[in-house]
mmCIF file of C-alpha atoms in Angstrom:
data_model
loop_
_atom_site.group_PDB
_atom_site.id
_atom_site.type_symbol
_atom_site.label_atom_id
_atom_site.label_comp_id
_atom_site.label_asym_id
_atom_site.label_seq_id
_atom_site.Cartn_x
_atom_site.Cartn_y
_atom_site.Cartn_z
ATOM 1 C CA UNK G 815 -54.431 9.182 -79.373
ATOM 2 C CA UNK G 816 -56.914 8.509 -76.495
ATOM 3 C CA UNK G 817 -56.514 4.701 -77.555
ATOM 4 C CA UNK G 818 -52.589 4.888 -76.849
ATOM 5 C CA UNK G 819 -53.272 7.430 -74.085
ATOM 6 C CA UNK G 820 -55.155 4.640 -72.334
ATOM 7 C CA UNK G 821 -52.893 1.822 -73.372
ATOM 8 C CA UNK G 822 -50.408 4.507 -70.668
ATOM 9 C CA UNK G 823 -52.882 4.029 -67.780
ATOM 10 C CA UNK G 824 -51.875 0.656 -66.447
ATOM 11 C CA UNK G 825 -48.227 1.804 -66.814
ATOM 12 C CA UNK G 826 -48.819 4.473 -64.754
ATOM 13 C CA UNK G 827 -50.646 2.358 -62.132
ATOM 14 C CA UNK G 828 -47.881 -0.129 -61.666
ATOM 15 C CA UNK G 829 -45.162 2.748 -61.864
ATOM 16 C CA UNK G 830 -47.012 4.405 -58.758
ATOM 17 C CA UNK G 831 -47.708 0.776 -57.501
ATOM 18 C CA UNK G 832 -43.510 0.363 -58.067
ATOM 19 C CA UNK G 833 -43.094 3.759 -56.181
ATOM 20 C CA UNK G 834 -45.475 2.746 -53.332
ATOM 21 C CA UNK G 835 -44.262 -0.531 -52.690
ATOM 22 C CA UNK G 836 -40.538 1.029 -52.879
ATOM 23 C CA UNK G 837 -40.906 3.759 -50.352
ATOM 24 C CA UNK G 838 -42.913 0.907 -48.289
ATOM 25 C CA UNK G 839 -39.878 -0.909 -48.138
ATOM 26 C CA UNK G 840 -37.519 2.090 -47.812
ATOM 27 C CA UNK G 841 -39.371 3.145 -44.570
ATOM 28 C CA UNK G 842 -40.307 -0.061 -43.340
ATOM 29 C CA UNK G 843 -35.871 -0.608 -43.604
ATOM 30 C CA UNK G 844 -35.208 2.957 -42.207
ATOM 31 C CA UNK G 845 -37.521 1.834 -39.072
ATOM 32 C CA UNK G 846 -36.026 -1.894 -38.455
ATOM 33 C CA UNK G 847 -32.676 0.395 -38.388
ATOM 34 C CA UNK G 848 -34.069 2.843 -35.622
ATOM 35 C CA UNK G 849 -34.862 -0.085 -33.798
ATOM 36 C CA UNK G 850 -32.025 -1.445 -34.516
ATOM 37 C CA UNK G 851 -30.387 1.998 -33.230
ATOM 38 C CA UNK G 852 -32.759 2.147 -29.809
ATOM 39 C CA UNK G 853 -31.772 -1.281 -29.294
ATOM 40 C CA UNK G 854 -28.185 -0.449 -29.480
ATOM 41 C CA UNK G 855 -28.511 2.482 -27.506
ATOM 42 C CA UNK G 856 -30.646 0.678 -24.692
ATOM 43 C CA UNK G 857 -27.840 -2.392 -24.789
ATOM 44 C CA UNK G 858 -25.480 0.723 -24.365
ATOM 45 C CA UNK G 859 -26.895 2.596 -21.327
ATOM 46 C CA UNK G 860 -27.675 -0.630 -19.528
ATOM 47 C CA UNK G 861 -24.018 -1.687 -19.913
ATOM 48 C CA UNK G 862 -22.790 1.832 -18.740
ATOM 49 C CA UNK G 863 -25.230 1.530 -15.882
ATOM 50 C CA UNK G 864 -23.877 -1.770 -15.117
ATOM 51 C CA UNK G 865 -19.984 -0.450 -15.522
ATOM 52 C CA UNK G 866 -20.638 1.971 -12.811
ATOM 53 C CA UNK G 867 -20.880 0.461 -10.054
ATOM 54 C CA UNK G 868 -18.259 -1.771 -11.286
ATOM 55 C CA UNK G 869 -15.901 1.134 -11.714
ATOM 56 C CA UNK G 870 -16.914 2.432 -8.224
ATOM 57 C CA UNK G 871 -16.266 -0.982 -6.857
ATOM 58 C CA UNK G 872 -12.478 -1.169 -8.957
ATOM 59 C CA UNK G 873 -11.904 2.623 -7.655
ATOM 60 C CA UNK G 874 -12.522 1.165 -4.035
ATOM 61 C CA UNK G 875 -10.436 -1.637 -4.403
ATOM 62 C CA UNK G 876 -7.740 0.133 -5.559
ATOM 63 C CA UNK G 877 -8.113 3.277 -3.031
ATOM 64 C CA UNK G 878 -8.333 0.786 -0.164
ATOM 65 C CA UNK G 879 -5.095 -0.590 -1.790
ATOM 66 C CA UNK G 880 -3.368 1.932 -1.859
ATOM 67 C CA UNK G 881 -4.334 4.079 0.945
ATOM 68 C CA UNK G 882 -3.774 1.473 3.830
ATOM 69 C CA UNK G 883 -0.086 1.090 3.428
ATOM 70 C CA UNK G 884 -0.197 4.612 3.197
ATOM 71 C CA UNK G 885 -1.918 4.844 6.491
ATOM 72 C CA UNK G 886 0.613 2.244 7.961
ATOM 73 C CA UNK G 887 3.163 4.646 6.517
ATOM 74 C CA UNK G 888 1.943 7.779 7.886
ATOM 75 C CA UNK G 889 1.138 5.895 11.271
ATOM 76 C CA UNK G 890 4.881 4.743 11.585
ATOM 77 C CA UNK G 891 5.902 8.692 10.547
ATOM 78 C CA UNK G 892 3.746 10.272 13.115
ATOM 79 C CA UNK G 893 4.699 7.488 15.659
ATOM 80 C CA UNK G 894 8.687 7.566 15.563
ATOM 81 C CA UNK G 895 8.210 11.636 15.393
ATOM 82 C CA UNK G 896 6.686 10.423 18.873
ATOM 83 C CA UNK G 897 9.873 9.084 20.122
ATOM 84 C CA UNK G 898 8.230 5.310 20.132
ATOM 85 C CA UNK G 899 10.854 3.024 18.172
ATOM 86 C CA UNK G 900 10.045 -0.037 19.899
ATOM 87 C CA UNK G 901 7.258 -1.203 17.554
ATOM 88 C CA UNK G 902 8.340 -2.614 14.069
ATOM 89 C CA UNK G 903 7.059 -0.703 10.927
ATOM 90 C CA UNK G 904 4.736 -3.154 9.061
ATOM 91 C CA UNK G 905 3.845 -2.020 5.787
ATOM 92 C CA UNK G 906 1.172 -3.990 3.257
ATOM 93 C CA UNK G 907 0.342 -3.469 -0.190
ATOM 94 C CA UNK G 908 2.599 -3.068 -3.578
ATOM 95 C CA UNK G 909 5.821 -3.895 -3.717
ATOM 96 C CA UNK G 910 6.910 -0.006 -3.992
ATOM 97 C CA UNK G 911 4.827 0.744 -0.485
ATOM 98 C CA UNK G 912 6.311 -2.557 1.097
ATOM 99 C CA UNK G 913 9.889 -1.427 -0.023
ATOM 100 C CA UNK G 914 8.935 1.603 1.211
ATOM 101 C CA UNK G 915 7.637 0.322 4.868
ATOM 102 C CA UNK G 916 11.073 -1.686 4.938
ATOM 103 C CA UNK G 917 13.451 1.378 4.743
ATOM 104 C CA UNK G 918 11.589 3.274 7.470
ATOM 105 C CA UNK G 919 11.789 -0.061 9.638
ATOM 106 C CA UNK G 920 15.145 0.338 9.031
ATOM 107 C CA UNK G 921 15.736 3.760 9.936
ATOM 108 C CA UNK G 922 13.755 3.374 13.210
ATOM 109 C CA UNK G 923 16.109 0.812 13.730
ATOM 110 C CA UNK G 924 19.130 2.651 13.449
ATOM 111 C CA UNK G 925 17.108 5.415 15.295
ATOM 112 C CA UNK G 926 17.014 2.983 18.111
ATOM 113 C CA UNK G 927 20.195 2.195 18.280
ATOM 114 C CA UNK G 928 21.519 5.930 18.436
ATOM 115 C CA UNK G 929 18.879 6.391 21.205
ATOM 116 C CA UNK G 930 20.618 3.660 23.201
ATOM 117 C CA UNK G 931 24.404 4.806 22.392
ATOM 118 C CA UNK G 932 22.941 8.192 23.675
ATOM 119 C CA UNK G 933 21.517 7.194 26.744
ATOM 120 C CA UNK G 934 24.522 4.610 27.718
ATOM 121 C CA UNK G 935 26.619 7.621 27.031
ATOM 122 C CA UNK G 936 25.027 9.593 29.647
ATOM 123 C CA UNK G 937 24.625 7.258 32.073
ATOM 124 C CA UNK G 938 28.660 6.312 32.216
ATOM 125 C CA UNK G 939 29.370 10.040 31.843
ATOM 126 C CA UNK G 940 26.683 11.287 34.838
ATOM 127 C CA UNK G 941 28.217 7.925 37.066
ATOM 128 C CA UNK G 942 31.847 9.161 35.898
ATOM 129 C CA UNK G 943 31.612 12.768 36.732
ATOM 130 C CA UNK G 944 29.345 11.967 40.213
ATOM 131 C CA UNK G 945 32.362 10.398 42.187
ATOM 132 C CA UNK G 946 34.891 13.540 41.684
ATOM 133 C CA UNK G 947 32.483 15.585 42.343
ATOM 134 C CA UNK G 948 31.218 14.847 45.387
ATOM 135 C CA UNK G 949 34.511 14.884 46.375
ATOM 136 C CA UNK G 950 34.696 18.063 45.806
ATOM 137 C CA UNK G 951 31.840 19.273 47.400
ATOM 138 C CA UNK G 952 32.545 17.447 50.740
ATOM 139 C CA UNK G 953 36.104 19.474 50.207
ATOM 140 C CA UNK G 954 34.362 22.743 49.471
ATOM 141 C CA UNK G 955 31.909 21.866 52.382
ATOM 142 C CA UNK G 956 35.332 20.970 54.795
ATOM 143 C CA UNK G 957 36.641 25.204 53.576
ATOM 144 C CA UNK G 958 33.620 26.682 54.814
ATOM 145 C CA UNK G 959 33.162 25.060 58.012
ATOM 146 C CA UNK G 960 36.448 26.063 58.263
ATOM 147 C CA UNK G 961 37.740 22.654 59.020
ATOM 148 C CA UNK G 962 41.180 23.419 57.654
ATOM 149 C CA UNK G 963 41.752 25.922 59.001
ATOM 150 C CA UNK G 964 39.975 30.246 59.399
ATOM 151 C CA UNK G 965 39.128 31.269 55.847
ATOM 152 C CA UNK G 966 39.180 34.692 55.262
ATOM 153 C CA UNK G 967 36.206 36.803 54.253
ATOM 154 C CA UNK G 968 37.057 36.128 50.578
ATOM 155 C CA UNK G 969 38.938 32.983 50.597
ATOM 156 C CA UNK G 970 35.335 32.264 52.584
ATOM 157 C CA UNK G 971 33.186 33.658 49.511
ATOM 158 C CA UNK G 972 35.302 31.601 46.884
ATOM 159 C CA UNK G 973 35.067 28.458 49.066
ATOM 160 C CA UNK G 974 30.878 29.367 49.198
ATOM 161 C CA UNK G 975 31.221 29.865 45.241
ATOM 162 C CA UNK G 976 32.799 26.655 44.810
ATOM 163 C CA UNK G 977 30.025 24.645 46.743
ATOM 164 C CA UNK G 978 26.986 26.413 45.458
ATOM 165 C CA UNK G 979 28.530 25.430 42.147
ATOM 166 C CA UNK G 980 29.295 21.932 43.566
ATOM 167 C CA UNK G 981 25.251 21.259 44.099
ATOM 168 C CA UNK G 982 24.398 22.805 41.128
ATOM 169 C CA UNK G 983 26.846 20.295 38.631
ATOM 170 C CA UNK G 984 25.565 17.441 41.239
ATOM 171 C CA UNK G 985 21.960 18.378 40.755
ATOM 172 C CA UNK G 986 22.324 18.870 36.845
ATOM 173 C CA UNK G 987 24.325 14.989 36.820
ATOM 174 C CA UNK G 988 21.573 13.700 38.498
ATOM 175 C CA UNK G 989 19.105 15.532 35.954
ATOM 176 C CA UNK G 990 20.733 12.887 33.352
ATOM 177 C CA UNK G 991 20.674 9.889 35.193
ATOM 178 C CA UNK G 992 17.146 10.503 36.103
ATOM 179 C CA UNK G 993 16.494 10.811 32.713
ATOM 180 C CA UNK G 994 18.592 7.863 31.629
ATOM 181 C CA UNK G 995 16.325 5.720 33.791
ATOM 182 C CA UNK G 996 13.273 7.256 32.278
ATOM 183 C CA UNK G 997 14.423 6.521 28.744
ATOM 184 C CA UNK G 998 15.005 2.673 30.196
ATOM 185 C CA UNK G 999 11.633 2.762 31.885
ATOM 186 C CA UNK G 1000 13.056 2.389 35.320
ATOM 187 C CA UNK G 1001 10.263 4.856 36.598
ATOM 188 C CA UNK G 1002 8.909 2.334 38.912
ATOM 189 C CA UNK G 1003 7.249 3.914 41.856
ATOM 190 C CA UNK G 1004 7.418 2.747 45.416
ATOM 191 C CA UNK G 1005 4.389 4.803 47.366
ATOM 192 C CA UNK G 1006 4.213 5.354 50.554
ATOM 193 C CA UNK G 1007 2.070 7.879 53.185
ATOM 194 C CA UNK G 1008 4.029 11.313 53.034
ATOM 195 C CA UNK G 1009 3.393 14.534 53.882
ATOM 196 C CA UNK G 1010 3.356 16.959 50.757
ATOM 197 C CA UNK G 1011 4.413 20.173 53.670
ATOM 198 C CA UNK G 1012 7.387 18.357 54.885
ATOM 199 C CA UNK G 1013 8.243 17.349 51.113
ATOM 200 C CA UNK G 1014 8.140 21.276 50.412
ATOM 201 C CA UNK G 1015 9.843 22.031 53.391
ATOM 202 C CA UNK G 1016 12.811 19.769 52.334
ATOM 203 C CA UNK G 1017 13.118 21.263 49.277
ATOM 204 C CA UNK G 1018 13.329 24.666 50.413
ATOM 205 C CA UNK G 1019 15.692 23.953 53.340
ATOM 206 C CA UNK G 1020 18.053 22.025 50.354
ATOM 207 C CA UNK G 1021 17.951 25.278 48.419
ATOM 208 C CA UNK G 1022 18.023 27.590 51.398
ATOM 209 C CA UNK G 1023 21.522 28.790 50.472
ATOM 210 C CA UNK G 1024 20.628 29.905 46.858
ATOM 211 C CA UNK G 1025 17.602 32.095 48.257
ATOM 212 C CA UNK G 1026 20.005 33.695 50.637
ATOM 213 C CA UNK G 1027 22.702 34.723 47.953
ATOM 214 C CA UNK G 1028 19.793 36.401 45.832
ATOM 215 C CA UNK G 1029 18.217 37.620 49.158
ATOM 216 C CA UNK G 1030 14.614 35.985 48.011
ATOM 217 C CA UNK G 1031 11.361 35.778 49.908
ATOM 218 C CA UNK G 1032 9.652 32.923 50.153
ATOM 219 C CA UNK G 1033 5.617 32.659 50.748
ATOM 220 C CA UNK G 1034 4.780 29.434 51.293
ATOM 221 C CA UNK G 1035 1.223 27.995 51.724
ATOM 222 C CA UNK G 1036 0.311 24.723 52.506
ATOM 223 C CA UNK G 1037 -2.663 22.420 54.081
ATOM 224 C CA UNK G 1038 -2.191 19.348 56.125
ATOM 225 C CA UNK G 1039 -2.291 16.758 53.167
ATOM 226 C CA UNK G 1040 -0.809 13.305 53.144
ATOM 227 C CA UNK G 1041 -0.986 11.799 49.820
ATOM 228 C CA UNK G 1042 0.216 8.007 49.032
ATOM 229 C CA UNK G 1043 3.011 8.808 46.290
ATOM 230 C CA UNK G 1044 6.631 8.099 45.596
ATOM 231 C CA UNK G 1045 8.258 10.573 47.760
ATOM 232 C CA UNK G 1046 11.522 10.327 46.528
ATOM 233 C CA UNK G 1047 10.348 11.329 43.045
ATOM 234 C CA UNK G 1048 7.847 14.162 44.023
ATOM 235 C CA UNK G 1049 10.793 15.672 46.192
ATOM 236 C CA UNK G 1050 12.539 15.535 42.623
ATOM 237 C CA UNK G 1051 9.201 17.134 41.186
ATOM 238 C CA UNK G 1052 9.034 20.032 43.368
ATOM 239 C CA UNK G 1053 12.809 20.388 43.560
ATOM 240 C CA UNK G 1054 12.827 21.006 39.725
ATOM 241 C CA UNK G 1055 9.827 23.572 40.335
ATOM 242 C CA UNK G 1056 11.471 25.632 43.032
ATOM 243 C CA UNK G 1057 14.994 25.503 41.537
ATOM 244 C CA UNK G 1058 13.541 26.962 38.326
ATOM 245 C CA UNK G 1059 11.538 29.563 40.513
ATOM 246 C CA UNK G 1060 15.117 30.380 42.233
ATOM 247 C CA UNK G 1061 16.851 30.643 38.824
ATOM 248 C CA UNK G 1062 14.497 32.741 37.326
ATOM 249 C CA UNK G 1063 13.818 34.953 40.373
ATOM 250 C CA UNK G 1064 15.819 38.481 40.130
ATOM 251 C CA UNK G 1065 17.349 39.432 43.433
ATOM 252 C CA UNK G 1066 15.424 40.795 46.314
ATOM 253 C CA UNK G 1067 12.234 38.753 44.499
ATOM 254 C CA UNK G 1068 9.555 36.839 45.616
ATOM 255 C CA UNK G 1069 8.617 33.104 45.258
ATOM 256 C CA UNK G 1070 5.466 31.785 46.297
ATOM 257 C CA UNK G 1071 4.065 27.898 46.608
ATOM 258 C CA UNK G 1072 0.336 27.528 47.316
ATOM 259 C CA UNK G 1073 -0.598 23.430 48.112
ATOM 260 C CA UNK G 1074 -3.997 23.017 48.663
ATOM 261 C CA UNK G 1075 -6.835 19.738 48.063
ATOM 262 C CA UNK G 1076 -9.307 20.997 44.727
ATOM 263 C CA UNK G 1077 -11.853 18.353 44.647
ATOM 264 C CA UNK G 1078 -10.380 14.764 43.464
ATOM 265 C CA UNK G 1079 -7.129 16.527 43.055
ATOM 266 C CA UNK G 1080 -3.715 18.173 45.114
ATOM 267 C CA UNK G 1081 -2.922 20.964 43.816
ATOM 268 C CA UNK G 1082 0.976 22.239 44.146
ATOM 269 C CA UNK G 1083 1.458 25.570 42.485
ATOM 270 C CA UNK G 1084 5.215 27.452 42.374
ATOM 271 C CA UNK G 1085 4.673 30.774 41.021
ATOM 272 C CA UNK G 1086 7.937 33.471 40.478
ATOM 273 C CA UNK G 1087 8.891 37.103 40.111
ATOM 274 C CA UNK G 1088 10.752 36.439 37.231
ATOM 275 C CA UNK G 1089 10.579 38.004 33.316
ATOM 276 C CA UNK G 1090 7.937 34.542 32.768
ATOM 277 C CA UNK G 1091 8.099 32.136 29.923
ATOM 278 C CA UNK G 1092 7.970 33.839 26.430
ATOM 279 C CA UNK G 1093 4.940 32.548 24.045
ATOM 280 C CA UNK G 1094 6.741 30.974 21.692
ATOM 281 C CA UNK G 1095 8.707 28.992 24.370
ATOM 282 C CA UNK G 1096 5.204 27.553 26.597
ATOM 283 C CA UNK G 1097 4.831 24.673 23.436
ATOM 284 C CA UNK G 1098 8.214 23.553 24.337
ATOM 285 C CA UNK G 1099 9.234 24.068 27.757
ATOM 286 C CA UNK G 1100 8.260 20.506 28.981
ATOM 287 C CA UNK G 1101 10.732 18.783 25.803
ATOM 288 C CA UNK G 1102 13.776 17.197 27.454
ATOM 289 C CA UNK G 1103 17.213 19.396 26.365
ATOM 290 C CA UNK G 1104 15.290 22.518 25.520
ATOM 291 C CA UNK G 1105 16.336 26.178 26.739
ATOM 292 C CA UNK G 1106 14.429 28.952 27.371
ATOM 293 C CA UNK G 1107 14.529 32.154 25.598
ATOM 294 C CA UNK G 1108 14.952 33.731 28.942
ATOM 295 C CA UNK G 1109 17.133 31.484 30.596
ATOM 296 C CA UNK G 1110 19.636 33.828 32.784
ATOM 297 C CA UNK G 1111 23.274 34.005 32.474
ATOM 298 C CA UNK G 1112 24.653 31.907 35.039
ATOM 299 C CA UNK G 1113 28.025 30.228 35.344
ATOM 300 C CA UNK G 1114 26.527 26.507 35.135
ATOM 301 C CA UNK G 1115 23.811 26.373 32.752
ATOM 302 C CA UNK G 1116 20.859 24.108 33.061
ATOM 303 C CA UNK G 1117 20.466 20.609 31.090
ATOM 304 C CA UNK G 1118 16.724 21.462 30.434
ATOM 305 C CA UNK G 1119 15.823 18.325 31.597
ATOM 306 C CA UNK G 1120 14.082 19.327 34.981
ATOM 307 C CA UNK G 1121 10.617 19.869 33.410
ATOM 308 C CA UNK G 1122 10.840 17.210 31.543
ATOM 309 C CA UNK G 1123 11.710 15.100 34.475
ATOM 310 C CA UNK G 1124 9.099 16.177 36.427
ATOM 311 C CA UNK G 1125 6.379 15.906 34.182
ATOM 312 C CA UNK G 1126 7.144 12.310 32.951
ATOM 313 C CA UNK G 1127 6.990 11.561 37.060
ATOM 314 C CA UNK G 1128 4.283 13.438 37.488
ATOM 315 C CA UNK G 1129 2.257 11.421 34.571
ATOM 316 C CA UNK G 1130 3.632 8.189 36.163
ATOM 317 C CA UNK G 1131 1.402 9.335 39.045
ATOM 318 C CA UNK G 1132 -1.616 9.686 37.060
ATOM 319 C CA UNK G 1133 -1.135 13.586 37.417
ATOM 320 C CA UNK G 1134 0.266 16.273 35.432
ATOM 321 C CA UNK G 1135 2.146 19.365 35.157
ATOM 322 C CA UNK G 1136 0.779 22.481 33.274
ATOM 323 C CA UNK G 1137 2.263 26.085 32.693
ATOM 324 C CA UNK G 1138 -0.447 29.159 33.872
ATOM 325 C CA UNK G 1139 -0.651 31.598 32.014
ATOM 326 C CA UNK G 1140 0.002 34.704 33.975
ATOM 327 C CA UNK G 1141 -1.190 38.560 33.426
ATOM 328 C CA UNK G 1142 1.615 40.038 35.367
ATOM 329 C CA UNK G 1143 5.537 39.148 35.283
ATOM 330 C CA UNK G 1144 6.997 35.610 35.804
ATOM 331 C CA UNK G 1145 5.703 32.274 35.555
ATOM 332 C CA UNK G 1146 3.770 29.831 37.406
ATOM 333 C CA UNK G 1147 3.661 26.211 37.170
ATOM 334 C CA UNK G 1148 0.999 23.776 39.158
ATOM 335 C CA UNK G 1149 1.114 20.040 39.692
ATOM 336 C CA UNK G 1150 -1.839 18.278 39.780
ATOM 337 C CA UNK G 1151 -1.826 14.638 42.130
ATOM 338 C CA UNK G 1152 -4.762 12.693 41.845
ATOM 339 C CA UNK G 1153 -6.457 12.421 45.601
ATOM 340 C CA UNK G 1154 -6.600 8.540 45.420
ATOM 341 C CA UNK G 1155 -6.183 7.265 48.950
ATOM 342 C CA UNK G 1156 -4.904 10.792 50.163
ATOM 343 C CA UNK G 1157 -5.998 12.345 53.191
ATOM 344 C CA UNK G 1158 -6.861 16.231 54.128
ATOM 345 C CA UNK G 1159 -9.031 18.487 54.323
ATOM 346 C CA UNK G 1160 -10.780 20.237 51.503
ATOM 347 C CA UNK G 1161 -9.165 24.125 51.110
#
């Protein structure tokens, strides 16, 4: 038995050599496979890494591509909400955007052409209702001078009525034709040396008759200034300011104008007596067409271009016009005239 025991041993040797030599080659495959597998995953994170900054790169491109016509769209939004219709809407990018871009050229367009019907219409309406009218305020002038003839005490009142109401409807005509020529950009200015205390002066001597009827008092204050300016459209400035002042002014109130030199700057304030400008209204008082909350009754309503007016001539001056706020009751607006080649003394 030993004999065929040991005839076993060499059997057993190359069996465990067999077993050796086949988990040697089972390991030695299972690591060429987890090199295989770093190697894989190495050749995978380097190719993400490199994909990144590709797909940063691609999200750029296409971000940049799609948010400049965007930005050329929003820019042409924001700048016909402006009123500007002049410049052409240029849109660049897809087809969609550029589509896009080409129907809002087309509306500004036919934006612009509205704008124009409107303002031809109220320039041949203000030059069409100006002629009559002054005819009938030299006629309602002719009553109560009592060229035709003694007017009795109301015939005289009605013939008063009738002219007040006269200047107003002139005044509020040439409210639109001032406006007309802003909207055509005839705001040329033609300067000359004038005094800003005879300008106020004028003005208040023109609207003498509607601070009688509502028995008003007016303080005014004023320095020695002469400023170079267009006269002709600061007379319109501070006519607009003091007309407002008178409209808004209850009877037996109070207006008062303070002028005075504040540094580089004139400074031309109109403050009233009258209920003020309500909060919700001070965003939107200087828009052309644009009412008041607290606009009085009257029989010949404003155009609610006056402001408007007057601040667009005011800017044309390099100035401006700003609404104070006030503590108390009514409202007070000041212009501000650059100094420039003005002359006066310092208040």
């Amino acid at each position: 038995m030993q004999e065929i025991v040991s005839d076993f041993v060499p059997l057993l040797d190359t069996a465990r050599a067999f077993s050796s030599s086949g988990y040697a080659l089972i390991e030695h495959e299972v690591t060429a496979m987890q090199d295989m597998a770093w190697h894989a995953r190495s050749i995978v994170v380097w190719q993400l890494l490199a994909l990144v900054p590709f797909a940063i790169l691609l999200a750029l491109g296409f971000s940049v591509l799609i948010a400049r016509p965007i930005r050329q769209i929003d820019a042409a939004i924001r700048t016909m909400g402006e009123g500007e219709l002049s410049k052409a809407v240029s849109v660049e990018g897809p087809q969609d955007l550029r589509y896009l871009g080409q129907r809002l050229d087309w509306m500004r367009r036919r934006l612009l052409e509205v704008e124009e019907q409107k303002t031809r219409f109220l320039r041949h309406v203000s030059h069409e209702l100006k002629t009559p009218l002054t005819a009938m305020r030299e006629g309602a002038d002719l009553l109560v001078e009592g060229v035709a003839g003694e007017l009795s005490v109301k015939q005289r009142q009605i013939a008063n009525i009738l002219y007040t109401n006269s200047i107003q409807l002139q005044k509020r005509i040439e409210d639109l034709l001032n406006y007309s020529a802003l909207q055509n950009g005839q705001n040329g200015l033609v300067k000359c040396s004038a005094a800003l205390k005879k300008i106020v002066e004028d003005v208040l001597q023109d609207q003498k008759l509607a601070i009688m009827n509502k028995n008003l008092q007016v303080e005014l204050t004023c320095s020695d200034l002469v400023v170079e300016c267009d006269k002709q459209k600061i007379g319109i400035i501070v006519d607009n300011l003091v007309s407002n002042a008178v409209k808004f002014s209850p009877p037996g109130g109070h207006i008062k104008i303070n002028v005075r030199r504040v540094r580089e700057s004139v400074w031309l304030e109109v403050a009233d007596s009258g209920p003020g400008v309500a909060e919700a209204d001070h965003a939107k008082v200087f828009e052309p067409f644009y009412q008041g909350r607290k606009a009085p009754d009257m029989h010949v309503q404003g155009t609610g271009l006056g402001l408007s007016i007057a601040r667009e001539y005011a800017r044309t001056h390099g100035g401006e016009i700003e609404l104070l706020k006030q503590d108390g009751a009514g409202a007070c607006f000041r212009l501000l005239l650059p100094i420039g080649n003005s002359e006066g003394a310092h208040v």
